[in-house]
Coordinates of C-alpha atoms and ligand atoms in Angstrom, one line a residue:
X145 CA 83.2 126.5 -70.0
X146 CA 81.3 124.3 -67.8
X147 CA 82.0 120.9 -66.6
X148 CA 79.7 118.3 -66.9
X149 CA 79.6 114.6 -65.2
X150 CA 77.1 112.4 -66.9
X151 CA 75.7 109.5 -65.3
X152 CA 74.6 106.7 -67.1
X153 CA 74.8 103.4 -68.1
X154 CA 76.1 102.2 -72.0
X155 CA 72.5 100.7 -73.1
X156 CA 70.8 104.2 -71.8
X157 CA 69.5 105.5 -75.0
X158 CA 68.6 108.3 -72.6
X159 CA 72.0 108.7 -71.9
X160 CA 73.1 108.6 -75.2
X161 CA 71.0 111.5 -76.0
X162 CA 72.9 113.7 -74.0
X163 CA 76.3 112.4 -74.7
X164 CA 75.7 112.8 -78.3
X165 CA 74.6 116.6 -78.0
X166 CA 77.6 117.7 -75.6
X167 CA 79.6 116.2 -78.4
X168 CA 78.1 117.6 -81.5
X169 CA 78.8 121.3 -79.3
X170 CA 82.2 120.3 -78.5
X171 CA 81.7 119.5 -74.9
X172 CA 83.6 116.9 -73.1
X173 CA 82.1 115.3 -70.1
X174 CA 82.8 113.3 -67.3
X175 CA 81.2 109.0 -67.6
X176 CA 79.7 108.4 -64.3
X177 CA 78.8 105.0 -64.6
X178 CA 76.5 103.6 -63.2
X179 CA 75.1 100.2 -62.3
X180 CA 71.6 99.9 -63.0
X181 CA 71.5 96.4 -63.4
X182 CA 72.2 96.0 -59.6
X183 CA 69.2 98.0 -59.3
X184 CA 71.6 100.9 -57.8
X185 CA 69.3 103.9 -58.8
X186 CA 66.2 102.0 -57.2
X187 CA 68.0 102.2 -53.9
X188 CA 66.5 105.0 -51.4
X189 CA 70.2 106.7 -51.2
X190 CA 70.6 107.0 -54.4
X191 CA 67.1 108.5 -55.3
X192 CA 67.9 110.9 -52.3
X193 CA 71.7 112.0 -53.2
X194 CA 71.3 111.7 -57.3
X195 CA 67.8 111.8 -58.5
X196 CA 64.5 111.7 -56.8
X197 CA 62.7 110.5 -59.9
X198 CA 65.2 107.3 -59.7
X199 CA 66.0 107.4 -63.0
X200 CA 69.2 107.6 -65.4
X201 CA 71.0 110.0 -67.1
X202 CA 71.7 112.7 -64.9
X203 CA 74.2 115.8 -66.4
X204 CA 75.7 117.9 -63.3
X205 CA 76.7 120.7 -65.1
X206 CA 79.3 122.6 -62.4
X207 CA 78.1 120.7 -60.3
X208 CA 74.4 121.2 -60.6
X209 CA 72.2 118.1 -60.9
X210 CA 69.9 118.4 -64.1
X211 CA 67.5 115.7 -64.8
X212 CA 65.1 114.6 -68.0
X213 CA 66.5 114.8 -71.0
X214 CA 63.9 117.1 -73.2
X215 CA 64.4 119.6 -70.6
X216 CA 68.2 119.5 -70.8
X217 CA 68.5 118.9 -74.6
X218 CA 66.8 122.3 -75.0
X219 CA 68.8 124.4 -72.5
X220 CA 71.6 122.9 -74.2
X221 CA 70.9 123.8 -77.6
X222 CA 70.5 127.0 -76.0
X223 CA 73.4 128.1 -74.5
X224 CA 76.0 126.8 -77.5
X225 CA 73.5 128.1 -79.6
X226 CA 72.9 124.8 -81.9
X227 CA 70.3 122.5 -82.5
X228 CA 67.4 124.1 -81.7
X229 CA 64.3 125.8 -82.9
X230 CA 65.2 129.4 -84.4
X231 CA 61.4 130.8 -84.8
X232 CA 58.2 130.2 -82.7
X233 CA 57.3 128.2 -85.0
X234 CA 60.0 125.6 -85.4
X235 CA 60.2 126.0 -81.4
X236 CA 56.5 124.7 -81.6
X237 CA 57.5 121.3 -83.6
X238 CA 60.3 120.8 -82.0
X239 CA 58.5 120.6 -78.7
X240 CA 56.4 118.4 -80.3
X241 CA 58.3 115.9 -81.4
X242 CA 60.3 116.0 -78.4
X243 CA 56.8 115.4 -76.2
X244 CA 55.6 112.6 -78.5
X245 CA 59.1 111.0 -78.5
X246 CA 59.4 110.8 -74.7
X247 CA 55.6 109.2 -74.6
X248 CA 55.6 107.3 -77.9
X249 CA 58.8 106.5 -79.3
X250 CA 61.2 106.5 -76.6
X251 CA 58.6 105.0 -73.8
X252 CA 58.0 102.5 -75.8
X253 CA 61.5 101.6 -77.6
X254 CA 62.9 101.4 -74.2
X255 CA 60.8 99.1 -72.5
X256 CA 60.3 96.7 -75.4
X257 CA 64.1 97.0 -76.2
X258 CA 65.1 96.0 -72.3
X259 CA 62.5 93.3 -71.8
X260 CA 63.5 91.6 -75.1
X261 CA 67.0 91.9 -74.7
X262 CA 67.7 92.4 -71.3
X263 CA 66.0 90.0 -69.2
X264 CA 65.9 86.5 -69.1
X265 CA 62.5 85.7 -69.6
X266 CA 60.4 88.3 -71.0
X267 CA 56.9 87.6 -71.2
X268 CA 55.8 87.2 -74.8
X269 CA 52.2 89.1 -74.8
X270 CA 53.8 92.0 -73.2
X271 CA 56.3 91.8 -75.7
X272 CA 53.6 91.2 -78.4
X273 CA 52.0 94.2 -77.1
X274 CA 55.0 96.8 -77.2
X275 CA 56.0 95.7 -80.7
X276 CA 52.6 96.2 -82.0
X277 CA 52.1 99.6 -80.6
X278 CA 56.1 100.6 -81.6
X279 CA 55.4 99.4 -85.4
X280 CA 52.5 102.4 -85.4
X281 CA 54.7 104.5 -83.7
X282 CA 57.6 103.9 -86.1
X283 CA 55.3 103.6 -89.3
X284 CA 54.0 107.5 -88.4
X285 CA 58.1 108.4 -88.0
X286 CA 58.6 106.9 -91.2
X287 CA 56.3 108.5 -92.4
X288 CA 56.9 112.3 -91.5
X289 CA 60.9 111.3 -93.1
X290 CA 59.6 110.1 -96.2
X291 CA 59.0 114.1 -96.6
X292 CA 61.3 116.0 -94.4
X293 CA 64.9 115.5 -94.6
X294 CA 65.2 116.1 -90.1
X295 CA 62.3 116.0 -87.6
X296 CA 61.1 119.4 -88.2
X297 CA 62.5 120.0 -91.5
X298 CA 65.5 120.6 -93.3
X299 CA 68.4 120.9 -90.6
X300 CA 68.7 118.4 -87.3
X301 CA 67.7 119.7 -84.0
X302 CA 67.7 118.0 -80.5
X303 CA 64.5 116.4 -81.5
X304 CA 66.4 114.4 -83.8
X305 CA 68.9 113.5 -80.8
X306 CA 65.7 112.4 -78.9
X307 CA 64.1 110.2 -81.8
X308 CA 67.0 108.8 -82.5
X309 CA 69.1 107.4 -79.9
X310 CA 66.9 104.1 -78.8
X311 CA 66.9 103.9 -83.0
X312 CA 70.5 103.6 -83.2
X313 CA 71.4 100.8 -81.2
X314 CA 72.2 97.3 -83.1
X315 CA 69.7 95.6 -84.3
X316 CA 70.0 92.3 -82.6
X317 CA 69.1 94.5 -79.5
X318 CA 66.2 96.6 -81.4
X319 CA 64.6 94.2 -82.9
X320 CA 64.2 96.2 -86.3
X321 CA 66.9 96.3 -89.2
X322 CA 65.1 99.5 -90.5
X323 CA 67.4 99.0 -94.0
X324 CA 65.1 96.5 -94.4
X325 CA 61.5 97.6 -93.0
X326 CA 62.0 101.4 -92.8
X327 CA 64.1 102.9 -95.3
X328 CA 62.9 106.0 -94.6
X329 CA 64.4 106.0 -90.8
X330 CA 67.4 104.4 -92.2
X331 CA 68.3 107.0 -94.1
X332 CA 67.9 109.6 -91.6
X333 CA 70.3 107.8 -88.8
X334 CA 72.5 107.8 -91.8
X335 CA 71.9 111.8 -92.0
X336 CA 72.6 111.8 -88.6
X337 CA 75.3 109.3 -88.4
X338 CA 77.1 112.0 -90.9
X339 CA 76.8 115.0 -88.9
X340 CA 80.8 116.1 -87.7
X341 CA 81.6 114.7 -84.3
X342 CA 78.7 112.1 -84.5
X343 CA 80.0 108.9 -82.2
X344 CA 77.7 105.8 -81.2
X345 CA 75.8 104.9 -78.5
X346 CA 78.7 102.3 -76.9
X347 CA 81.4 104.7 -78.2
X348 CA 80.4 107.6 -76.0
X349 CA 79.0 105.3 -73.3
X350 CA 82.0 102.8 -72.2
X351 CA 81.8 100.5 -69.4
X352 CA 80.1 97.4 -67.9
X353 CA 77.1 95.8 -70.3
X354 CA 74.2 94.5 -69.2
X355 CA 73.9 90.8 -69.8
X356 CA 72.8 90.4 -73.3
X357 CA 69.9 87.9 -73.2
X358 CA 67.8 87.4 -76.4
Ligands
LIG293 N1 61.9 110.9 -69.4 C1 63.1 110.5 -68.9 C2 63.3 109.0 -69.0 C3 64.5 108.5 -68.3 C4 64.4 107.0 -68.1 O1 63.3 106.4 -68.2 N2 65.5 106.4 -67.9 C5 65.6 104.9 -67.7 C6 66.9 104.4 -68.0 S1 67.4 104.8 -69.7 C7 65.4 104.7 -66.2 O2 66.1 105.2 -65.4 N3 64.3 103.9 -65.9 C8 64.0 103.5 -64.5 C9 62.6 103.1 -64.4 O3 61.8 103.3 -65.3 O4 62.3 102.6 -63.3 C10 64.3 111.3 -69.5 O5 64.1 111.7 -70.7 O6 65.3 111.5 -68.9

C-alpha cells in the first residue's frame, strides 16, 4: 500500500478532488496543511521544494511529489482499479469532461467562488463577468445530467470527482442553491453524496479557514 501526504488547504476544491478519490478506494492519507492565505505557495521556496507550478494540492505518494489533479485522478483510478473509463471509448469522454472541467467548470468556479467569498472587496464587473460565463457553463452540465445519470453515463468516474467538488461546497460560498436553479446537478451531487465512503469537502479537509468575507 502506498502512503500518501496531501497538501492542501479546506476551501481547495482541488484538494477535495483528491481527498475524495483516496477515500472512495479506501486510502488514508496524510493532511498537509497548508496556508495559502499567507500566500505560502507563492513564496520562491516553496515553488522550489513543493511545486514549481505554485499551486495546491500536491499528493506525495511514497514520497513522490505528483501534481494536477486530472493527471492524478486517472493514475488513481488506475491502479485501485475504480472509477475510470473501461473502453476507448468511455476513456475518450472521460478525458473530455475532465479537460473541459479544468478549463470551464473548475477555472471558472474557483476564481468566481474565491473572489466573492474570499476577499474583501471583490470587484463587481469581474464578478459580473465570471458568473455570467459559469451560468453557460453550468446550464450545458445541467444539461448533459438531465440525460445521463454520471458524467459519461451510467456509473461515476473521476470526472464526476472533477465536476463536482467546487459544486459541493455551501452555498453561501457558491453562490448557487442548485435545488433551486439546477435540479438536474442537484440530483447528481446527491448521486454522488450517496456513493459508500463519500465525506465532504470540510470533513476530509480539516484545519484553518480562510476568512469568510461575503
Ligand atoms: N489544474 C490544477 C489547478 C490547481 C489550482 O489552481 N489550485 C489553486 C488552489 S485550489 C491554486 O493553487 N491557485 C494558485 C494560483 O492560481 O495562483 C489542478 O487540477 O491541480
Amino acid at each position: 500500500m502506498p502512503t500518501y501526504r496531501l497538501h492542501y488547504f479546506p476551501e481547495s476544491g482541488n484538494s477535495y478532488k483528491l481527498a475524495l478519490m483516496l477515500t472512495l478506494c479506501g486510502q488514508g492519507f496524510e493532511p498537509v496543511w497548508t496556508d495559502f492565505g499567507g500566500g505560502v505557495t507563492r513564496s520562491p521556496e516553496w515553488r522550489a521544494t513543493v511545486n514549481e507550478m505554485g499551486e495546491i494540492p500536491v499528493l506525495e505518494e511514497d514520497g513522490v511529489r505528483l501534481t494536477q489533479t486530472a493527471p492524478i485522478l486517472l493514475k488513481l483510478a488506475g491502479q485501485y482499479g475504480r472509477f475510470g473509463g473501461e473502453t476507448g471509448q468511455e476513456q475518450f469522454e472521460l478525458l473530455r469532461w475532465l479537460f473541459w472541467d479544468n478549463h470551464k467548470l473548475t477555472g471558472y468556479m474557483a476564481t468566481y467562488r474565491f473572489d466573492r467569498t474570499f476577499t474583501p472587496t471583490p470587484d463587481p464587473h469581474v464578478l459580473s463577468y465570471f458568473r455570467k460565463r459559469l451560468d453557460d457553463f453550468l446550464g450545458i452540465l445541467e444539461q448533459h445530467l438531465q440525460n445521463n445519470a454520471f458524467a459519461i453515463g451510467a456509473r461515476p468516474t473521476v470526472a464526476d470527482f472533477s465536476m463536482m467538488a467546487y459544486l459541493a461546497y455551501p452555498s453561501d460560498e457558491t453562490g448557487y442553491d442548485f435545488a433551486v436553479s439546477h435540479p438536474g446537478i442537484h440530483a447528481w451531487l446527491g448521486r454522488i453524496a450517496d456513493l459508500p465512503g463519500w465525506k465532504s469537502a470540510y470533513d476530509l479537509l480539516p484545519g484553518k479557514r480562510l476568512k469568510h468575507y461575503a
